[in-house]
Short mmCIF file of N, CA and C in Angstrom, two decimals:
data_model
loop_
_atom_site.label_atom_id
_atom_site.label_comp_id
_atom_site.label_asym_id
_atom_site.label_seq_id
_atom_site.Cartn_x
_atom_site.Cartn_y
_atom_site.Cartn_z
N UNK A 278 3.94 -16.96 58.53
CA UNK A 278 4.68 -16.29 56.87
C UNK A 278 6.43 -17.57 57.24
N UNK A 279 6.59 -18.09 58.19
CA UNK A 279 8.09 -19.49 58.27
C UNK A 279 7.77 -19.62 56.32
N UNK A 280 6.66 -20.69 56.59
CA UNK A 280 6.50 -21.18 54.82
C UNK A 280 6.59 -20.39 54.25
N UNK A 281 5.76 -19.14 54.02
CA UNK A 281 6.37 -18.58 53.39
C UNK A 281 8.02 -18.38 52.81
N UNK A 282 8.93 -17.83 54.49
CA UNK A 282 10.35 -18.29 54.16
C UNK A 282 10.53 -19.25 53.67
N UNK A 283 11.00 -20.16 54.39
CA UNK A 283 11.72 -21.09 53.78
C UNK A 283 11.12 -22.31 52.90
N UNK A 284 9.90 -21.95 51.42
CA UNK A 284 9.59 -21.41 50.16
C UNK A 284 10.47 -20.84 49.69
N UNK A 285 11.02 -19.43 50.15
CA UNK A 285 11.82 -18.90 49.83
C UNK A 285 13.44 -19.42 49.22
N UNK A 286 14.09 -19.97 51.09
CA UNK A 286 14.97 -20.61 50.45
C UNK A 286 15.05 -21.29 49.95
N UNK A 287 13.38 -22.59 49.87
CA UNK A 287 13.65 -24.27 48.78
C UNK A 287 14.21 -23.95 48.02
N UNK A 288 13.02 -22.26 47.27
CA UNK A 288 13.38 -21.98 45.58
C UNK A 288 14.77 -21.24 45.34
N UNK A 289 15.31 -20.88 46.28
CA UNK A 289 17.30 -19.62 45.58
C UNK A 289 17.78 -21.15 46.35
N UNK A 290 17.17 -22.29 46.71
CA UNK A 290 18.50 -23.66 46.34
C UNK A 290 18.11 -24.50 45.98
N UNK A 291 16.70 -24.10 44.80
CA UNK A 291 16.10 -24.66 44.17
C UNK A 291 17.05 -24.54 42.26
N UNK A 292 17.37 -23.18 42.75
CA UNK A 292 17.81 -22.18 41.52
C UNK A 292 18.98 -22.20 41.46
N UNK A 293 19.96 -22.67 42.54
CA UNK A 293 21.37 -22.72 42.97
C UNK A 293 21.46 -24.12 42.53
N UNK A 294 21.06 -25.15 42.95
CA UNK A 294 21.30 -26.37 41.46
C UNK A 294 21.39 -26.13 40.30
N UNK A 295 20.06 -25.91 39.91
CA UNK A 295 20.02 -25.76 38.76
C UNK A 295 20.45 -24.94 37.76
N UNK A 296 21.74 -24.12 38.33
CA UNK A 296 22.42 -23.13 37.59
C UNK A 296 24.16 -24.07 37.78
N UNK A 297 23.79 -25.26 39.11
CA UNK A 297 25.52 -25.59 39.07
C UNK A 297 25.07 -26.56 38.18
N UNK A 298 24.62 -26.77 37.82
CA UNK A 298 23.96 -28.45 37.13
C UNK A 298 24.06 -27.57 35.72
N UNK A 299 23.65 -26.88 35.29
CA UNK A 299 23.91 -26.00 33.47
C UNK A 299 25.26 -25.95 33.44
N UNK A 300 25.93 -25.27 34.90
CA UNK A 300 26.72 -24.97 34.33
C UNK A 300 28.11 -26.25 33.47
N UNK A 301 28.63 -27.16 34.34
CA UNK A 301 28.66 -27.97 34.57
C UNK A 301 28.21 -28.97 33.63
N UNK A 302 27.29 -28.20 32.38
CA UNK A 302 26.68 -29.24 31.12
C UNK A 302 27.29 -29.02 30.50
N UNK A 303 27.52 -26.90 30.16
CA UNK A 303 27.72 -25.86 29.14
C UNK A 303 29.46 -26.23 29.78
N UNK A 304 30.26 -26.62 30.74
CA UNK A 304 31.75 -26.61 31.04
C UNK A 304 31.99 -27.89 30.41
N UNK A 305 31.33 -28.88 30.12
CA UNK A 305 31.30 -30.12 30.90
C UNK A 305 31.34 -30.65 28.63
N UNK A 306 30.85 -29.39 28.13
CA UNK A 306 30.27 -30.45 25.99
C UNK A 306 31.64 -29.77 25.83
N UNK A 307 31.57 -27.22 26.61
CA UNK A 307 32.73 -26.67 26.19
C UNK A 307 33.46 -27.73 25.26
N UNK A 308 34.09 -28.44 27.47
CA UNK A 308 35.46 -29.15 26.83
C UNK A 308 35.63 -30.48 26.11
N UNK A 309 34.75 -30.70 25.62
CA UNK A 309 34.33 -31.92 24.61
C UNK A 309 34.22 -30.66 23.15
N UNK A 310 33.33 -29.99 23.47
CA UNK A 310 34.53 -29.53 21.47
C UNK A 310 35.97 -28.54 21.80
N UNK A 311 35.89 -28.41 22.31
CA UNK A 311 37.79 -27.23 22.78
C UNK A 311 38.98 -28.60 22.02
N UNK A 312 38.62 -30.22 23.37
CA UNK A 312 38.68 -31.37 22.51
C UNK A 312 38.74 -31.53 20.75
N UNK A 313 38.12 -31.85 20.34
CA UNK A 313 37.52 -31.82 19.45
C UNK A 313 38.21 -31.00 18.43
N UNK A 314 37.44 -29.48 18.67
CA UNK A 314 38.58 -28.79 17.47
C UNK A 314 39.22 -28.36 17.50
N UNK A 315 40.21 -28.34 18.35
CA UNK A 315 41.72 -27.51 18.61
C UNK A 315 42.32 -29.01 18.49
N UNK A 316 41.94 -29.91 19.85
CA UNK A 316 42.49 -31.38 19.32
C UNK A 316 43.48 -32.09 18.47
N UNK A 317 41.58 -32.70 18.37
CA UNK A 317 42.19 -33.48 17.00
C UNK A 317 42.31 -32.52 15.65
N UNK A 318 41.51 -31.68 15.67
CA UNK A 318 42.19 -30.95 14.22
C UNK A 318 43.54 -30.02 14.02
N UNK A 319 44.07 -30.09 15.25
CA UNK A 319 45.44 -29.56 15.54
C UNK A 319 46.78 -29.75 16.27
N UNK A 320 46.50 -29.72 17.72
CA UNK A 320 46.98 -30.37 18.36
C UNK A 320 47.89 -31.81 17.87
N UNK A 321 46.71 -32.77 17.46
CA UNK A 321 47.20 -34.31 17.59
C UNK A 321 46.68 -34.59 16.00
N UNK A 322 47.26 -33.86 15.32
CA UNK A 322 46.57 -33.97 13.79
C UNK A 322 47.62 -35.35 13.21
N UNK A 323 48.86 -35.43 13.63
CA UNK A 323 50.36 -35.68 12.58
C UNK A 323 49.45 -37.20 13.30
N UNK A 324 49.01 -37.52 14.75
CA UNK A 324 48.50 -39.09 15.34
C UNK A 324 47.82 -39.22 14.43
N UNK A 325 47.00 -38.44 14.35
CA UNK A 325 45.96 -39.25 13.75
C UNK A 325 46.19 -39.59 12.85
N UNK A 326 46.69 -38.02 11.82
CA UNK A 326 46.94 -38.40 9.95
C UNK A 326 47.42 -40.43 9.72
N UNK A 327 47.09 -40.57 11.12
CA UNK A 327 47.60 -42.22 10.62
C UNK A 327 46.37 -42.86 10.37
N UNK A 328 44.98 -42.19 10.59
CA UNK A 328 44.74 -43.37 10.22
C UNK A 328 43.71 -42.50 9.08
N UNK A 329 42.67 -43.09 8.46
CA UNK A 329 42.15 -42.38 7.35
C UNK A 329 40.50 -42.80 7.01
N UNK A 330 39.91 -42.04 7.09
CA UNK A 330 37.97 -41.93 6.48
C UNK A 330 38.16 -41.53 4.82
N UNK A 331 37.35 -42.47 4.69
CA UNK A 331 36.92 -42.02 3.61
C UNK A 331 38.41 -42.24 2.71
N UNK A 332 39.52 -42.08 2.30
CA UNK A 332 40.79 -42.46 2.08
C UNK A 332 40.96 -41.08 2.58
N UNK A 333 40.55 -39.96 3.39
CA UNK A 333 41.53 -38.32 4.18
C UNK A 333 42.43 -38.90 4.53
N UNK A 334 43.23 -38.55 5.59
CA UNK A 334 43.81 -38.56 6.78
C UNK A 334 42.97 -38.38 8.47
N UNK A 335 42.68 -38.38 9.31
CA UNK A 335 41.90 -38.88 10.27
C UNK A 335 41.08 -37.33 10.41
N UNK A 336 43.02 -37.00 10.87
CA UNK A 336 43.44 -35.29 11.00
C UNK A 336 43.09 -34.27 10.62
N UNK A 337 42.75 -34.63 9.60
CA UNK A 337 41.95 -33.53 8.24
C UNK A 337 40.70 -33.36 8.57
N UNK A 338 40.33 -34.70 8.59
CA UNK A 338 39.41 -34.92 8.07
C UNK A 338 38.09 -34.29 9.83
N UNK A 339 38.84 -34.30 10.48
CA UNK A 339 38.15 -33.54 11.51
C UNK A 339 38.65 -32.07 11.79
N UNK A 340 39.36 -32.07 11.09
CA UNK A 340 39.63 -30.67 10.76
C UNK A 340 38.47 -30.33 9.89
N UNK A 341 38.22 -30.20 9.36
CA UNK A 341 37.51 -29.93 8.23
C UNK A 341 35.66 -31.02 8.36
N UNK A 342 35.86 -31.67 8.71
CA UNK A 342 33.90 -32.47 8.97
C UNK A 342 33.97 -32.98 9.90
N UNK A 343 34.81 -33.56 10.66
CA UNK A 343 34.15 -33.46 12.27
C UNK A 343 33.64 -32.92 13.07
N UNK A 344 35.08 -32.12 13.17
CA UNK A 344 34.35 -30.99 14.86
C UNK A 344 33.47 -30.19 13.92
N UNK A 345 32.75 -30.56 12.98
CA UNK A 345 31.56 -30.22 12.66
C UNK A 345 30.00 -31.55 12.63
N UNK A 346 30.83 -31.79 12.61
CA UNK A 346 29.86 -33.23 13.24
C UNK A 346 29.45 -32.76 14.42
N UNK A 347 31.00 -32.40 15.98
CA UNK A 347 30.02 -33.33 16.78
C UNK A 347 29.54 -31.91 17.27
N UNK A 348 30.56 -31.05 16.70
CA UNK A 348 29.40 -29.80 17.15
C UNK A 348 27.90 -30.01 17.02
N UNK A 349 27.32 -29.58 15.42
CA UNK A 349 25.93 -30.53 15.66
C UNK A 349 25.82 -31.45 16.39
N UNK A 350 26.10 -32.58 17.23
CA UNK A 350 25.95 -33.36 17.72
C UNK A 350 26.40 -33.20 19.09
N UNK A 351 26.67 -31.89 20.19
CA UNK A 351 26.93 -31.48 21.05
C UNK A 351 25.42 -30.08 21.31
N UNK A 352 25.46 -29.44 20.96
CA UNK A 352 23.74 -29.27 20.27
C UNK A 352 23.08 -30.22 21.04
N UNK A 353 22.33 -30.85 20.24
CA UNK A 353 21.61 -32.00 20.32
C UNK A 353 21.44 -31.73 20.93
N UNK A 354 22.95 -32.62 21.75
CA UNK A 354 23.41 -33.12 23.19
C UNK A 354 23.16 -32.59 24.58
N UNK A 355 23.41 -31.08 24.30
CA UNK A 355 22.17 -29.71 24.92
C UNK A 355 20.76 -29.69 24.95
N UNK A 356 20.77 -30.09 24.06
CA UNK A 356 18.89 -29.11 24.38
C UNK A 356 18.13 -30.38 25.31
N UNK A 357 19.18 -31.71 24.55
CA UNK A 357 18.35 -33.23 25.33
C UNK A 357 18.45 -32.78 26.58
N UNK A 358 19.41 -33.00 27.44
CA UNK A 358 19.96 -32.46 28.59
C UNK A 358 19.74 -31.32 29.56
N UNK A 359 18.82 -30.14 28.65
CA UNK A 359 18.33 -29.07 29.45
C UNK A 359 17.52 -29.08 29.80
N UNK A 360 16.48 -29.92 28.62
CA UNK A 360 15.41 -30.90 28.97
C UNK A 360 15.06 -31.21 30.24
N UNK A 361 15.88 -31.94 30.42
CA UNK A 361 16.02 -32.84 31.35
C UNK A 361 15.88 -32.19 32.74
N UNK A 362 17.26 -30.97 32.60
CA UNK A 362 17.01 -30.86 33.63
C UNK A 362 15.75 -29.83 33.88
N UNK A 363 15.28 -29.24 33.17
CA UNK A 363 14.16 -28.70 33.98
C UNK A 363 13.15 -29.32 34.56
N UNK A 364 13.02 -30.26 34.13
CA UNK A 364 11.74 -31.10 34.06
C UNK A 364 12.51 -32.07 35.98
N UNK A 365 13.82 -32.21 36.52
CA UNK A 365 13.89 -32.52 37.30
C UNK A 365 14.03 -31.38 38.16
N UNK A 366 14.23 -30.12 37.68
CA UNK A 366 14.42 -28.39 38.41
C UNK A 366 12.48 -27.73 38.49
N UNK A 367 11.72 -28.92 38.02
CA UNK A 367 10.19 -27.80 37.63
C UNK A 367 9.90 -26.59 37.12
N UNK A 368 10.80 -26.96 36.00
CA UNK A 368 11.03 -24.96 34.97
C UNK A 368 10.31 -25.52 33.47
N UNK A 369 9.96 -26.52 33.39
CA UNK A 369 9.38 -27.01 32.31
C UNK A 369 7.80 -26.42 31.25
N UNK A 370 8.26 -25.83 31.17
CA UNK A 370 7.20 -25.89 30.53
C UNK A 370 5.38 -25.96 29.47
#
């Protein structure tokens, strides 16, 4: 019976570590999403408009296109990182 209790404790510790890593990844990616969509598109728009991409001011470009591209990139990063986390914690199927 002690092995079962030890295994259950290890499993709970593993689950807690997995959940902590998942929350850290999610919060980090949400911060990047917020910084790009709200920061670059609204807060720092005037400063970014000093530069241009394809003839469009950079702040405007972020508000119209850049935040969408970054959002799609964040989805890819999330999928890759979650797959790595699942493998690391033995949850991959």
